[in-house]
């Protein structure tokens, strides 16, 4: 059960059903790792930078009883001290909780963060520590993947990716080369050559090892798909961009940037389903920053900082992943070192967070976690104990109860879900 030394509870009624379902679909897509399929030069898709043509998936898992596929990216290289085999596919039975291995693509180097296209026909992965991104076709019945092609990201160590709302472009964060790359995607899911490459600059943070230059760590659209938030660990700020959906060119919204405390190291961000707030996990100082979000201008306005660790933890630890529940009442964050999931309640009137407690992550180094399609289970990818562990979510109390290890797989670092097509 959760350590409830610090208590907190959200207030207010549930969100409207259409808001809840839209947010659920976004979380299912990977939340912070949602994707989309752009059509290279397709005349039928005439989106522009002001009113993009949405290409949302029609199958968003409305029935929690329907089986689904889990795609797991893993570290594979000796340099990362990794034990992963590659990109794994599992079939998940929500009734029994059993994960059954379907496929493992072993000839891949560090397939880490993953994203679907918006029609969920294709899956994309970046290759950590390298300079490439790969595309795969998804078989809707079996869930298996077929390689399409691979392209350069124009930088080193691509760490995150997302697809624009018109399904025409994929945006990639190159962590070590301080850049954002945009690649076109064809109607067949194939990646094209880079069409834009933007280098981030600014005053670096004070950490002598971790902040030598700009280090973008994530790219994620807000709830309206108008703005792209980019937490930068090296510059202690979260940038905001827009994309011209006709050309794939990125434009910085300078006035919207959120500054973090020196040495905080912003890593990932998650938007509240109301789109009025956003929450940032800071890797280096293990804190969570709450921001107001202006959907008209893209501005992120920080107004609260909370520790992601209990005050009894005196050892080293780093923040990793963050997510908001689809009903908007809870924020979850993972800690590597303390090896826990922090749970916060959200005041729906103000967006302020209150700590509920910490649940041990069931293994070592919870680099990533994901909510199940029905949001009744939280799956934790423990990178250094080579396992994915499930936790049941009590919908009334929001407490987490350990269930079981659902999969043994080396060095898992990302999980995304896709519904199984019924025969």
Coordinates of C-alpha atoms in Angstrom, one line a residue:
X1 CA 0.0 0.0 0.0
X2 CA 1.0 3.6 -0.3
X3 CA 2.9 5.2 2.5
X4 CA 0.3 7.7 3.7
X5 CA 2.5 9.8 6.0
X6 CA 1.4 12.8 3.9
X7 CA -2.3 12.8 2.9
X8 CA -4.1 14.8 0.2
X9 CA -7.4 14.4 -1.7
X10 CA -8.7 16.0 -4.9
X11 CA -11.9 18.0 -4.8
X12 CA -14.7 18.6 -7.3
X13 CA -16.8 16.4 -9.5
X14 CA -15.6 14.2 -12.3
X15 CA -14.7 15.7 -15.7
X16 CA -17.3 15.5 -18.5
X17 CA -17.3 12.2 -20.2
X18 CA -16.1 13.5 -23.6
X19 CA -13.1 15.1 -21.9
X20 CA -12.4 11.9 -20.0
X21 CA -12.5 9.7 -23.1
X22 CA -10.4 12.1 -25.1
X23 CA -7.7 12.1 -22.3
X24 CA -7.9 8.3 -22.0
X25 CA -7.2 7.9 -25.7
X26 CA -4.2 10.2 -25.3
X27 CA -2.9 8.2 -22.4
X28 CA -3.4 5.0 -24.2
X29 CA -1.3 6.3 -27.0
X30 CA 1.5 6.8 -24.6
X31 CA 0.6 10.2 -23.3
X32 CA 3.9 11.7 -23.3
X33 CA 4.6 9.3 -26.3
X34 CA 1.7 9.7 -28.6
X35 CA 2.3 9.5 -32.4
X36 CA 0.8 10.2 -35.8
X37 CA 1.0 9.4 -39.5
X38 CA 1.8 12.3 -41.9
X39 CA 1.1 11.8 -45.6
X40 CA 4.0 13.0 -47.6
X41 CA 2.6 15.5 -50.1
X42 CA -1.0 14.1 -49.9
X43 CA -3.5 16.5 -51.4
X44 CA -6.3 15.1 -49.2
X45 CA -4.6 16.4 -46.1
X46 CA -4.6 20.1 -46.2
X47 CA -3.8 21.1 -42.7
X48 CA -2.1 24.4 -41.9
X49 CA -0.4 25.9 -38.9
X50 CA -3.6 27.4 -37.6
X51 CA -6.2 24.7 -38.1
X52 CA -4.6 21.3 -38.5
X53 CA -6.6 18.5 -39.9
X54 CA -6.8 15.9 -37.2
X55 CA -6.1 12.2 -38.0
X56 CA -7.2 10.7 -34.7
X57 CA -7.5 6.9 -34.4
X58 CA -11.0 5.6 -34.6
X59 CA -10.2 2.7 -32.2
X60 CA -9.4 4.1 -28.8
X61 CA -10.1 1.0 -26.6
X62 CA -13.6 2.0 -25.3
X63 CA -14.2 -1.5 -23.8
X64 CA -11.8 -2.4 -20.9
X65 CA -12.5 -6.1 -21.6
X66 CA -10.9 -6.0 -25.0
X67 CA -7.4 -7.5 -25.2
X68 CA -4.6 -5.2 -26.2
X69 CA -1.0 -5.3 -27.3
X70 CA 1.8 -3.8 -25.3
X71 CA 5.0 -2.7 -27.1
X72 CA 8.1 -2.5 -24.9
X73 CA 11.3 -0.7 -25.9
X74 CA 14.5 -1.8 -24.1
X75 CA 18.1 -0.8 -23.8
X76 CA 20.4 -3.3 -25.5
X77 CA 24.0 -2.1 -25.5
X78 CA 27.0 -2.9 -23.3
X79 CA 27.7 0.8 -22.9
X80 CA 24.3 1.1 -21.1
X81 CA 25.0 -2.0 -19.1
X82 CA 21.9 -3.3 -20.7
X83 CA 20.4 -6.7 -20.9
X84 CA 17.5 -6.0 -23.3
X85 CA 16.8 -8.1 -26.4
X86 CA 15.2 -5.3 -28.5
X87 CA 11.6 -4.3 -29.2
X88 CA 9.1 -6.7 -27.7
X89 CA 5.4 -7.2 -28.4
X90 CA 3.0 -8.7 -25.8
X91 CA -0.7 -9.6 -25.9
X92 CA -2.4 -8.5 -22.7
X93 CA -5.6 -10.1 -21.4
X94 CA -7.2 -7.5 -19.1
X95 CA -9.4 -10.1 -17.5
X96 CA -6.6 -12.2 -16.2
X97 CA -3.8 -9.7 -16.3
X98 CA -1.6 -12.1 -18.2
X99 CA 1.0 -10.8 -20.7
X100 CA 1.8 -13.3 -23.5
X101 CA 4.9 -12.8 -25.6
X102 CA 4.1 -12.4 -29.3
X103 CA 7.3 -11.1 -30.9
X104 CA 10.8 -9.8 -30.2
X105 CA 12.7 -7.8 -32.8
X106 CA 16.3 -8.5 -31.7
X107 CA 18.3 -6.8 -34.4
X108 CA 17.8 -3.3 -33.0
X109 CA 20.1 -1.1 -31.0
X110 CA 18.5 0.6 -28.0
X111 CA 14.9 0.8 -29.2
X112 CA 13.7 3.1 -26.4
X113 CA 10.9 5.5 -26.6
X114 CA 8.0 4.6 -28.9
X115 CA 5.1 6.4 -30.6
X116 CA 2.2 5.4 -32.8
X117 CA 0.9 7.3 -35.8
X118 CA -2.5 8.8 -35.1
X119 CA -4.3 6.0 -37.0
X120 CA -2.4 3.4 -35.0
X121 CA -1.2 1.6 -38.2
X122 CA 2.5 2.3 -37.6
X123 CA 4.9 2.3 -34.7
X124 CA 8.1 4.4 -34.5
X125 CA 11.1 4.1 -32.2
X126 CA 14.2 6.1 -31.6
X127 CA 17.5 4.4 -31.1
X128 CA 19.1 5.7 -27.9
X129 CA 22.8 6.8 -28.1
X130 CA 22.7 6.5 -31.9
X131 CA 21.3 8.9 -34.5
X132 CA 18.4 7.0 -36.0
X133 CA 14.6 6.5 -35.9
X134 CA 12.9 3.4 -37.3
X135 CA 9.4 2.8 -38.7
X136 CA 7.3 -0.4 -38.4
X137 CA 3.9 -1.5 -39.8
X138 CA 1.5 -3.0 -37.3
X139 CA -0.5 -6.1 -38.1
X140 CA -3.9 -5.3 -36.5
X141 CA -4.8 -8.9 -35.8
X142 CA -1.5 -10.4 -34.5
X143 CA 0.0 -7.1 -33.2
X144 CA 3.3 -8.1 -34.9
X145 CA 5.7 -5.5 -36.4
X146 CA 7.2 -5.4 -39.9
X147 CA 10.2 -3.1 -40.5
X148 CA 9.6 -0.3 -43.0
X149 CA 12.6 1.9 -43.0
X150 CA 15.1 3.9 -40.9
X151 CA 16.3 7.5 -41.1
X152 CA 18.8 9.8 -39.4
X153 CA 17.5 12.2 -36.8
X154 CA 20.4 14.6 -37.6
X155 CA 21.7 14.4 -34.0
X156 CA 22.9 12.2 -31.2
X157 CA 20.9 10.2 -28.7
X158 CA 17.3 10.7 -29.8
X159 CA 15.3 10.3 -26.6
X160 CA 11.7 11.1 -27.4
X161 CA 9.3 11.5 -30.3
X162 CA 5.7 12.6 -31.2
X163 CA 3.6 13.0 -34.4
X164 CA 1.8 16.1 -35.4
X165 CA -2.0 16.2 -35.5
X166 CA -2.2 16.1 -39.3
X167 CA -0.2 12.8 -39.4
X168 CA 2.4 14.3 -41.7
X169 CA 5.4 14.9 -39.5
X170 CA 7.3 13.3 -36.6
X171 CA 9.2 15.4 -34.2
X172 CA 12.3 14.0 -32.4
X173 CA 14.3 15.3 -29.4
X174 CA 18.1 14.8 -29.9
X175 CA 19.3 14.8 -26.3
X176 CA 23.1 15.1 -26.7
X177 CA 23.2 17.3 -29.8
X178 CA 20.7 19.8 -28.3
X179 CA 18.3 19.7 -31.3
X180 CA 14.8 19.0 -32.4
X181 CA 14.4 17.2 -35.8
X182 CA 11.3 17.0 -37.9
X183 CA 10.9 14.2 -40.5
X184 CA 8.0 13.7 -42.9
X185 CA 6.0 10.4 -42.9
X186 CA 4.5 8.9 -46.1
X187 CA 1.1 7.3 -46.5
X188 CA 2.8 4.0 -46.2
X189 CA 4.3 4.9 -42.9
X190 CA 7.8 5.3 -44.3
X191 CA 10.1 8.1 -42.8
X192 CA 11.4 10.8 -45.1
X193 CA 14.6 12.8 -44.8
X194 CA 14.8 15.6 -42.2
X195 CA 12.8 18.7 -43.2
X196 CA 13.7 20.8 -40.2
X197 CA 16.4 20.8 -37.5
X198 CA 16.4 23.3 -34.7
X199 CA 19.2 23.8 -32.1
X200 CA 18.2 24.9 -28.6
X201 CA 20.4 27.5 -26.9
X202 CA 20.5 29.4 -23.7
X203 CA 22.2 29.6 -20.3
X204 CA 23.3 26.2 -19.0
X205 CA 22.5 25.0 -15.5
X206 CA 25.0 24.7 -12.7
X207 CA 25.4 20.9 -12.7
X208 CA 29.0 20.3 -13.9
X209 CA 28.3 16.8 -15.3
X210 CA 24.6 16.8 -16.4
X211 CA 24.3 20.3 -17.7
X212 CA 27.1 21.1 -20.1
X213 CA 24.7 22.2 -22.9
X214 CA 21.1 22.1 -23.9
X215 CA 19.5 18.7 -23.4
X216 CA 16.0 18.4 -24.7
X217 CA 14.4 15.3 -23.2
X218 CA 10.8 15.1 -24.5
X219 CA 8.5 16.5 -27.2
X220 CA 4.7 16.4 -26.4
X221 CA 1.7 18.2 -27.8
X222 CA -0.7 19.9 -25.4
X223 CA -4.4 18.9 -25.4
X224 CA -5.3 21.1 -28.3
X225 CA -2.4 19.8 -30.5
X226 CA -1.4 23.4 -31.1
X227 CA 1.8 23.6 -29.0
X228 CA 4.7 21.3 -28.4
X229 CA 6.3 21.4 -25.0
X230 CA 10.0 20.5 -24.7
X231 CA 11.5 20.1 -21.2
X232 CA 15.3 20.8 -21.4
X233 CA 17.4 19.2 -18.7
X234 CA 20.6 21.2 -19.6
X235 CA 19.0 24.7 -19.6
X236 CA 16.6 24.3 -16.7
X237 CA 13.6 25.4 -18.8
X238 CA 10.7 24.0 -20.8
X239 CA 10.5 25.4 -24.3
X240 CA 7.3 25.7 -26.3
X241 CA 7.1 25.4 -30.1
X242 CA 4.5 25.4 -32.8
X243 CA 4.7 23.4 -36.1
X244 CA 3.7 24.6 -39.5
X245 CA 1.7 21.5 -40.6
X246 CA 2.1 22.4 -44.3
X247 CA 5.9 22.6 -44.2
X248 CA 7.0 20.8 -41.0
X249 CA 8.9 23.9 -39.8
X250 CA 9.1 24.5 -36.1
X251 CA 8.7 28.0 -34.6
X252 CA 9.7 28.8 -31.0
X253 CA 7.1 30.5 -28.8
X254 CA 9.6 32.4 -26.8
X255 CA 7.2 34.1 -24.4
X256 CA 5.7 30.8 -23.4
X257 CA 8.9 29.3 -22.0
X258 CA 8.8 28.1 -18.4
X259 CA 11.9 28.6 -16.3
X260 CA 12.9 26.1 -13.6
X261 CA 15.0 26.4 -10.6
X262 CA 18.8 26.2 -11.2
X263 CA 19.9 22.6 -11.3
X264 CA 16.3 21.2 -11.4
X265 CA 16.8 19.5 -14.8
X266 CA 13.3 19.3 -16.4
X267 CA 12.8 15.9 -17.9
X268 CA 9.2 15.1 -18.8
X269 CA 5.9 17.0 -18.8
X270 CA 2.2 15.8 -18.7
X271 CA -0.8 18.0 -19.4
X272 CA -4.0 17.9 -17.3
X273 CA -7.0 16.7 -19.3
X274 CA -8.6 20.1 -18.8
X275 CA -5.5 21.6 -20.6
X276 CA -5.4 24.3 -18.0
X277 CA -2.4 22.9 -16.1
X278 CA 0.8 20.9 -16.8
X279 CA 3.1 19.1 -14.5
X280 CA 6.9 18.7 -15.0
X281 CA 9.1 16.1 -13.4
X282 CA 12.6 17.5 -12.7
X283 CA 15.2 14.8 -12.9
X284 CA 18.2 16.3 -11.1
X285 CA 16.5 17.7 -8.0
X286 CA 13.7 15.2 -7.8
X287 CA 10.8 17.7 -7.8
X288 CA 7.5 18.2 -9.6
X289 CA 6.6 21.7 -10.9
X290 CA 3.0 22.6 -11.4
X291 CA 2.3 25.1 -14.2
X292 CA -0.8 27.0 -15.4
X293 CA -1.2 26.6 -19.2
X294 CA -2.7 29.1 -21.5
X295 CA -4.1 27.2 -24.5
X296 CA -4.5 30.4 -26.5
X297 CA -0.8 31.5 -26.3
X298 CA 1.0 28.3 -25.2
X299 CA 2.4 30.0 -22.1
X300 CA 3.5 27.8 -19.2
X301 CA 3.4 29.6 -15.9
X302 CA 5.0 27.7 -12.9
X303 CA 3.2 28.3 -9.6
X304 CA 4.2 25.4 -7.3
X305 CA 7.1 23.1 -6.7
X306 CA 6.9 19.9 -4.6
X307 CA 9.4 17.2 -3.7
X308 CA 8.9 13.9 -5.5
X309 CA 10.7 12.2 -2.6
X310 CA 9.7 11.7 1.0
X311 CA 11.8 13.7 3.5
X312 CA 13.1 10.5 5.0
X313 CA 15.0 9.6 1.9
X314 CA 18.6 10.9 2.2
X315 CA 20.2 8.9 -0.6
X316 CA 20.6 9.8 -4.3
X317 CA 17.6 9.6 -6.6
X318 CA 16.4 11.1 -9.9
X319 CA 13.0 11.8 -11.2
X320 CA 12.0 9.9 -14.4
X321 CA 8.4 9.7 -15.6
X322 CA 5.2 11.7 -15.0
X323 CA 1.5 11.2 -15.9
X324 CA -1.9 12.6 -15.1
X325 CA -4.9 10.3 -14.7
X326 CA -7.6 10.7 -17.3
X327 CA -10.1 12.0 -14.7
X328 CA -7.6 14.7 -13.8
X329 CA -7.6 13.9 -10.1
X330 CA -4.1 12.4 -9.7
X331 CA -0.5 12.9 -10.8
X332 CA 2.0 10.0 -10.7
X333 CA 5.8 10.4 -10.8
X334 CA 8.6 7.8 -10.7
X335 CA 11.9 8.0 -8.7
X336 CA 15.0 6.2 -9.7
X337 CA 17.1 5.6 -6.6
X338 CA 14.3 5.7 -4.1
X339 CA 12.7 3.3 -6.6
X340 CA 9.1 4.4 -6.0
X341 CA 6.0 5.9 -7.6
X342 CA 4.9 9.2 -6.0
X343 CA 1.2 9.9 -6.0
X344 CA -0.3 13.3 -5.8
X345 CA -3.9 14.6 -5.6
X346 CA -4.9 17.5 -7.8
X347 CA -7.1 20.3 -6.6
X348 CA -9.4 20.7 -9.6
X349 CA -10.2 24.3 -8.9
X350 CA -6.6 25.5 -8.7
X351 CA -4.4 22.8 -10.2
X352 CA -2.3 22.6 -7.0
X353 CA -0.8 19.2 -6.0
X354 CA -0.8 17.6 -2.6
X355 CA 1.3 14.5 -1.8
X356 CA -0.6 11.3 -1.0
X357 CA 2.4 9.1 -0.6
X358 CA 4.9 6.7 -2.2
X359 CA 4.5 3.2 -3.5
X360 CA 7.7 1.1 -3.8
X361 CA 8.1 0.3 -7.5
X362 CA 8.5 -3.4 -7.1
X363 CA 12.0 -3.4 -8.6
X364 CA 15.1 -1.3 -9.4
X365 CA 15.1 1.9 -11.4
X366 CA 11.5 2.6 -12.5
X367 CA 12.5 4.6 -15.6
X368 CA 9.0 4.5 -17.0
X369 CA 5.5 3.6 -16.2
X370 CA 2.2 3.6 -18.1
X371 CA -1.5 3.5 -17.1
X372 CA -3.6 0.7 -18.6
X373 CA -6.3 1.6 -21.1
X374 CA -9.0 1.3 -18.4
X375 CA -6.7 3.1 -15.9
X376 CA -7.3 0.4 -13.3
X377 CA -3.6 -0.8 -13.5
X378 CA -0.3 1.1 -13.5
X379 CA 2.5 -0.8 -15.2
X380 CA 6.1 0.0 -14.0
X381 CA 9.1 -0.7 -16.2
X382 CA 12.0 -1.4 -13.8
X383 CA 15.1 -1.0 -16.0
X384 CA 17.7 -2.5 -13.7
X385 CA 15.7 -5.5 -12.4
X386 CA 14.5 -6.4 -15.9
X387 CA 10.8 -6.6 -15.2
X388 CA 7.4 -5.0 -15.7
X389 CA 5.3 -4.9 -12.5
X390 CA 1.6 -4.2 -12.3
X391 CA -0.2 -2.2 -9.5
X392 CA -3.9 -2.2 -9.1
X393 CA -5.4 1.3 -8.7
X394 CA -8.2 1.7 -6.2
X395 CA -10.5 4.1 -8.0
X396 CA -12.0 5.3 -4.7
X397 CA -8.9 5.9 -2.6
X398 CA -6.3 6.1 -5.5
X399 CA -4.0 3.8 -3.5
X400 CA -1.7 1.4 -5.4
X401 CA -1.6 -2.3 -4.5
X402 CA 1.2 -4.5 -5.9
X403 CA -0.2 -7.2 -8.2
X404 CA 2.5 -9.1 -9.8
X405 CA 5.4 -9.1 -12.3
X406 CA 3.6 -9.4 -15.6
X407 CA 6.7 -9.7 -17.9
X408 CA 10.4 -10.5 -17.5
X409 CA 12.3 -8.5 -20.1
X410 CA 15.8 -7.0 -20.1
X411 CA 16.2 -3.2 -19.4
X412 CA 12.7 -2.0 -20.3
X413 CA 12.4 1.8 -20.7
X414 CA 9.1 2.4 -22.5
X415 CA 5.6 0.9 -22.9
X416 CA 2.8 1.8 -25.2
X417 CA -0.6 0.1 -25.8
X418 CA -2.7 -0.6 -28.9
X419 CA -6.1 -2.4 -29.0
X420 CA -6.3 -5.8 -30.6
X421 CA -8.6 -6.0 -33.6
X422 CA -11.4 -8.5 -33.0
X423 CA -11.7 -11.2 -35.7

